[in-house]
């Protein structure tokens, strides 16, 4: 603190400043005259080198692209940092496109985020700048946006950042993106094909099937085996490459109608976050179409062919005349007044005329070109009649896993009761239901149907008891839905055994067009 007396006057301050400036200029003139220029420059830079204040931090610049392709680290950081927004953040950008499930949150320019990883603090800053691009031939300069992140951290952790932190962000972003990903369900659009211009092509809608492994009534051991198999498949990219196999896996789901085959396909898609391509072979007439369609499927997808036993006939290749007749027939069936969507009708027509599509052709293509041109492909066939399938489909290595979806068990029933009625513990009717289920072949779909009849657990379970008793009363037997006949338990056993023996002894007959009146879709 100065006393009033000690405060220097403005004129004395000016005089001091003027004399100092004069001295500095004098020294500079003397040095310039006496010291040669190169030596002067060297001395100057050496002085700056030794006396500059050094930062202990390293800053990495992560730009959004390198002018050719996107920078994966930038994209991952953008996703990762959107989960690290702190209460201090002042400006954010939000967006939601029709195809997105959730609102996307991104940082606004200049915003900072503090993150910590393995006890180390990382400072992130989002930079968004606009630069003018001046090309020699452009009359008007265009503006280009540059987005980047600055990542600052103590220099000594440089290796940790490259070896652990950045890979961690890439992995985390993948998980977050998978969670947010809206799955698509692709089906065939035939409206433009065969004379209508264009060709058969995939159309997609959001896949909003709610089936998951939690909601599936399946024996826990089987469920675990399937989930573990899927996990192993997705994490073994390097393995498949090393052993020279295409990164694909095939599943055959078989069992009576209403046992959850389609639900399992949806559960697998939801679990892996894979899109579904529902290939209705009945709509494909030419190998060339099939090839084009399969090649246009995306990676990380499940290709499903439902009811493989009835959707493909395997005739010998027929003459071109017959193919022409088929095309004519197809055009007629699309004429007004005909039921073009009738599955029985179209499969009958196909069985009669289709000459170009064969199951072995399909399998060869799937084994060959298609499987090797993409990554993370799953193919699933479903059938109610495994014994009717062509041996080519069942030969080792073609379908990696055969999954039998069977009738409801006491465990499956309890899971459905918990899901549909919210019963968490026991119920007075459980004992009776469980013993009835053990001795009656009832599908999970039938059980679910009864449980949906009332929100009142007592009423719904009462309905289920009635159904089970009715089934028992029908001659202590079961309804063999696949055959559409009622048989006794013993006969079912005998019939199954007979079928199996027949299958083992003889080549399965080619089954052409099993007709079903109702068709459940994914
Ligand atoms: N195992 C199951 N767990 C839970 N729900 C099931 C199960 N099986 C069937 N359901 C219920 O029954 C309905 C029909 O099942 P789904 O379509 O999966 O049977 P499916 O085996 O594919 O029959 P289909 O052979 O006729 O195609 C489903 O929407 C689901 O609500
Ligand atoms: Mg099905």
XYZ file of C-alpha atoms in Angstrom, residues 46-391:
346
model
C 18.213 -21.263 -26.806
C 17.017 -18.680 -24.311
C 13.375 -19.393 -25.196
C 13.925 -23.142 -25.044
C 15.321 -23.044 -21.528
C 13.038 -20.512 -20.024
C 9.698 -21.370 -21.616
C 7.003 -22.652 -19.218
C 6.535 -26.298 -20.178
C 3.115 -27.985 -20.072
C 2.920 -31.417 -18.501
C -0.194 -32.182 -20.575
C -0.483 -33.687 -24.013
C -3.382 -32.706 -26.247
C -4.636 -34.970 -29.008
C -6.689 -33.537 -31.840
C -9.345 -35.938 -33.066
C -10.859 -34.675 -36.300
C -14.094 -35.993 -37.741
C -12.535 -37.143 -41.005
C -9.304 -37.235 -42.923
C -10.891 -35.842 -46.110
C -11.423 -39.350 -47.425
C -13.167 -41.318 -44.753
C -14.691 -40.867 -41.336
C -12.500 -40.999 -38.288
C -13.790 -43.884 -36.197
C -12.261 -42.456 -33.042
C -14.167 -39.203 -33.541
C -17.458 -41.026 -34.114
C -16.901 -43.247 -31.101
C -15.936 -40.273 -28.918
C -19.074 -38.426 -29.991
C -21.276 -41.335 -28.907
C -19.274 -42.060 -25.758
C -19.177 -38.451 -24.558
C -22.932 -38.079 -24.968
C -23.214 -40.382 -21.954
C -20.840 -38.229 -19.910
C -22.746 -34.967 -19.951
C -22.258 -33.222 -16.609
C -24.596 -30.769 -14.854
C -22.096 -28.014 -15.766
C -22.643 -28.472 -19.491
C -24.430 -25.415 -20.837
C -25.212 -26.131 -24.495
C -26.141 -29.382 -26.210
C -27.432 -30.370 -29.619
C -30.323 -32.818 -29.755
C -31.882 -34.639 -32.674
C -34.250 -37.508 -33.455
C -34.794 -38.968 -36.909
C -37.868 -41.107 -37.692
C -35.709 -44.235 -37.729
C -34.198 -43.589 -34.307
C -35.612 -44.920 -31.063
C -34.189 -42.257 -28.778
C -33.107 -38.644 -28.832
C -29.474 -38.225 -29.845
C -27.520 -35.824 -27.658
C -24.307 -34.167 -28.856
C -22.030 -31.460 -27.441
C -22.220 -27.907 -28.752
C -19.048 -26.109 -29.757
C -16.704 -25.116 -26.976
C -18.344 -27.424 -24.431
C -16.019 -29.364 -22.175
C -16.338 -32.758 -20.544
C -14.232 -34.220 -17.781
C -13.921 -37.984 -17.854
C -11.960 -40.322 -15.671
C -10.498 -43.693 -16.579
C -8.326 -45.864 -14.338
C -8.049 -42.971 -11.894
C -6.733 -40.539 -14.526
C -8.589 -37.379 -15.457
C -9.185 -36.632 -19.124
C -10.310 -33.262 -20.441
C -12.363 -33.191 -23.606
C -13.328 -30.139 -25.609
C -15.542 -30.027 -28.663
C -14.299 -27.719 -31.424
C -16.483 -26.709 -34.295
C -15.061 -24.294 -36.810
C -16.020 -23.068 -40.224
C -13.282 -22.532 -42.759
C -13.476 -21.025 -46.208
C -12.370 -23.376 -48.953
C -10.760 -21.492 -51.788
C -10.212 -23.597 -54.837
C -8.405 -21.905 -57.693
C -11.236 -22.703 -60.116
C -14.087 -21.782 -57.799
C -15.705 -18.429 -58.504
C -17.167 -18.347 -55.029
C -15.420 -19.720 -52.022
C -17.383 -22.451 -50.264
C -17.511 -22.931 -46.524
C -16.500 -26.196 -44.942
C -17.163 -27.295 -41.406
C -14.477 -28.819 -39.278
C -15.445 -30.704 -36.200
C -12.959 -32.139 -33.796
C -12.351 -33.078 -30.199
C -9.366 -32.045 -28.159
C -8.346 -34.606 -25.598
C -5.887 -33.410 -22.926
C -4.243 -35.531 -20.260
C -0.929 -35.820 -18.419
C 1.802 -36.692 -20.893
C 3.080 -39.606 -18.891
C -0.166 -41.503 -19.634
C 0.284 -41.363 -23.375
C 0.756 -45.131 -23.729
C -2.243 -45.872 -21.580
C -4.373 -43.610 -23.747
C -3.342 -45.335 -26.973
C -3.356 -48.865 -25.585
C -6.367 -48.786 -23.274
C -8.433 -45.584 -23.169
C -9.056 -45.177 -26.912
C -9.845 -48.910 -27.433
C -12.155 -48.682 -24.413
C -14.029 -45.755 -26.002
C -14.334 -47.608 -29.319
C -15.787 -50.641 -27.554
C -18.136 -48.600 -25.342
C -19.450 -46.675 -28.326
C -20.196 -49.935 -30.121
C -22.226 -51.162 -27.153
C -24.113 -47.851 -26.878
C -24.831 -47.806 -30.621
C -26.084 -51.381 -30.488
C -28.447 -50.470 -27.672
C -29.811 -47.544 -29.629
C -29.944 -49.372 -32.932
C -33.391 -49.794 -34.415
C -33.599 -53.243 -35.908
C -35.071 -53.668 -39.351
C -37.189 -56.446 -40.677
C -36.788 -56.996 -44.426
C -39.432 -58.745 -46.467
C -39.762 -59.253 -50.192
C -41.587 -56.743 -52.306
C -42.857 -58.545 -55.381
C -45.025 -55.748 -56.754
C -42.469 -54.774 -59.401
C -41.395 -58.163 -60.546
C -42.132 -60.452 -63.431
C -43.381 -58.110 -66.050
C -44.202 -55.237 -63.715
C -40.871 -53.530 -64.323
C -37.891 -53.529 -61.993
C -37.400 -56.668 -59.969
C -38.164 -58.326 -56.689
C -36.524 -56.428 -53.875
C -36.285 -56.061 -50.112
C -38.566 -53.668 -48.253
C -37.985 -52.951 -44.612
C -39.879 -51.839 -41.568
C -38.765 -51.385 -37.974
C -38.564 -54.707 -36.192
C -40.522 -54.194 -33.035
C -41.048 -57.805 -32.032
C -40.842 -57.824 -28.241
C -39.691 -61.427 -27.896
C -36.505 -61.843 -25.875
C -34.749 -64.756 -24.223
C -36.313 -63.603 -20.933
C -39.849 -63.933 -22.303
C -39.243 -67.234 -24.123
C -40.612 -70.364 -22.485
C -37.735 -72.730 -23.153
C -35.877 -75.151 -20.961
C -33.180 -73.126 -19.181
C -30.380 -75.480 -20.245
C -31.339 -75.250 -23.905
C -31.729 -71.487 -23.644
C -28.253 -71.170 -22.140
C -26.737 -73.378 -24.805
C -28.281 -71.215 -27.562
C -27.218 -67.940 -25.951
C -23.708 -69.210 -25.343
C -23.499 -70.380 -28.949
C -24.515 -66.916 -30.185
C -22.009 -65.235 -27.883
C -19.230 -67.498 -29.090
C -20.152 -66.823 -32.692
C -20.044 -63.022 -32.468
C -16.779 -62.878 -30.568
C -14.876 -65.288 -32.822
C -14.210 -63.103 -35.827
C -10.487 -63.810 -35.710
C -11.062 -67.504 -35.205
C -13.189 -67.791 -38.348
C -10.554 -65.920 -40.307
C -7.735 -68.061 -38.947
C -9.361 -71.370 -39.778
C -10.511 -70.115 -43.169
C -14.260 -70.335 -42.598
C -16.881 -67.804 -43.566
C -18.138 -65.943 -40.494
C -21.617 -67.404 -40.556
C -23.700 -69.790 -38.506
C -26.731 -71.872 -39.369
C -29.566 -72.937 -37.094
C -32.413 -75.306 -37.771
C -35.421 -74.718 -35.513
C -37.917 -77.525 -35.557
C -41.009 -78.453 -33.576
C -44.798 -78.292 -33.669
C -46.629 -75.059 -34.518
C -46.881 -72.614 -31.635
C -43.801 -73.761 -29.756
C -41.905 -70.507 -30.309
C -39.704 -70.969 -33.389
C -40.503 -67.548 -34.844
C -40.359 -66.060 -31.347
C -36.872 -67.526 -30.942
C -35.752 -65.931 -34.214
C -36.972 -62.540 -32.953
C -35.318 -63.146 -29.572
C -32.014 -63.920 -31.303
C -32.278 -60.740 -33.389
C -33.049 -58.635 -30.327
C -30.220 -60.260 -28.395
C -27.571 -59.749 -31.062
C -29.070 -56.535 -32.481
C -29.147 -58.106 -35.934
C -31.620 -57.228 -38.688
C -33.885 -59.942 -40.019
C -34.319 -60.846 -43.694
C -37.430 -62.961 -44.089
C -36.883 -64.879 -47.311
C -40.197 -66.234 -48.559
C -38.975 -68.683 -51.153
C -42.486 -69.058 -52.521
C -42.097 -65.591 -54.022
C -38.815 -66.278 -55.792
C -38.887 -67.902 -59.175
C -35.433 -67.463 -60.558
C -31.963 -68.254 -59.307
C -30.836 -64.883 -60.566
C -33.354 -63.136 -58.300
C -32.302 -65.222 -55.357
C -28.662 -64.432 -55.993
C -29.320 -60.716 -56.251
C -31.445 -60.696 -53.115
C -28.959 -62.627 -51.047
C -26.092 -60.449 -52.167
C -28.000 -57.343 -51.148
C -28.491 -58.455 -47.547
C -26.474 -56.555 -44.968
C -23.904 -57.710 -42.462
C -24.918 -58.501 -38.891
C -28.151 -59.990 -40.057
C -30.283 -63.082 -39.759
C -31.627 -64.638 -42.931
C -34.742 -66.655 -42.096
C -36.458 -69.192 -44.279
C -39.610 -70.254 -42.479
C -41.289 -73.611 -43.078
C -38.494 -74.812 -45.314
C -40.227 -78.183 -45.703
C -43.195 -76.656 -47.494
C -41.811 -73.579 -49.178
C -39.458 -75.272 -51.618
C -40.184 -78.059 -54.001
C -37.277 -79.911 -55.448
C -38.325 -80.974 -58.886
C -35.878 -81.849 -61.570
C -35.171 -78.879 -63.727
C -37.930 -78.514 -66.244
C -38.085 -77.135 -69.725
C -38.263 -73.473 -70.605
C -41.830 -73.976 -71.796
C -42.954 -74.880 -68.353
C -41.209 -71.886 -66.947
C -43.058 -69.700 -69.408
C -46.303 -71.338 -68.341
C -45.438 -70.573 -64.773
C -44.814 -66.918 -65.568
C -48.152 -66.757 -67.385
C -49.842 -68.366 -64.449
C -48.158 -65.939 -62.096
C -49.377 -62.972 -64.106
C -52.915 -64.366 -64.109
C -52.856 -64.941 -60.390
C -51.988 -61.284 -59.967
C -54.974 -60.210 -62.034
C -57.863 -58.477 -60.207
C -60.175 -60.918 -58.505
C -57.570 -63.562 -57.812
C -56.255 -64.150 -54.318
C -52.651 -63.376 -55.025
C -51.642 -63.443 -51.373
C -53.087 -66.868 -50.725
C -50.198 -68.960 -49.425
C -51.724 -72.302 -50.303
C -52.497 -71.137 -53.792
C -49.112 -69.651 -54.483
C -47.253 -72.606 -53.022
C -49.373 -74.946 -55.126
C -48.603 -72.922 -58.215
C -44.979 -72.974 -57.363
C -44.925 -76.698 -56.778
C -46.516 -77.204 -60.143
C -44.464 -74.834 -62.253
C -41.358 -73.575 -60.588
C -38.376 -75.007 -62.336
C -35.520 -72.712 -61.598
C -35.283 -72.753 -57.846
C -34.034 -75.839 -56.094
C -33.149 -76.374 -52.479
C -29.746 -77.747 -53.339
C -29.178 -74.710 -55.571
C -30.109 -72.471 -52.693
C -27.871 -74.322 -50.268
C -24.928 -74.316 -52.629
C -25.292 -70.611 -53.091
C -25.600 -70.030 -49.366
C -22.534 -72.191 -48.734
C -20.588 -70.463 -51.456
C -20.749 -66.933 -52.688
C -23.230 -65.456 -50.247
C -21.546 -66.744 -47.135
C -18.156 -65.470 -48.162
C -19.184 -61.967 -49.138
C -20.319 -60.689 -45.768
C -19.629 -60.811 -42.079
C -21.606 -61.977 -39.090
C -24.332 -63.745 -41.021
C -26.789 -66.098 -39.400
C -29.111 -68.284 -41.387
C -32.117 -69.950 -39.804
C -34.469 -72.524 -41.249
C -37.659 -73.376 -39.402
C -39.834 -76.404 -39.911
C -42.599 -78.348 -38.249
C -41.320 -81.540 -39.878
C -37.625 -82.136 -39.567
C -38.099 -85.669 -40.828
C -39.337 -84.351 -44.158
C -36.285 -82.282 -44.903
C -33.876 -83.035 -47.654
C -30.790 -84.786 -46.246
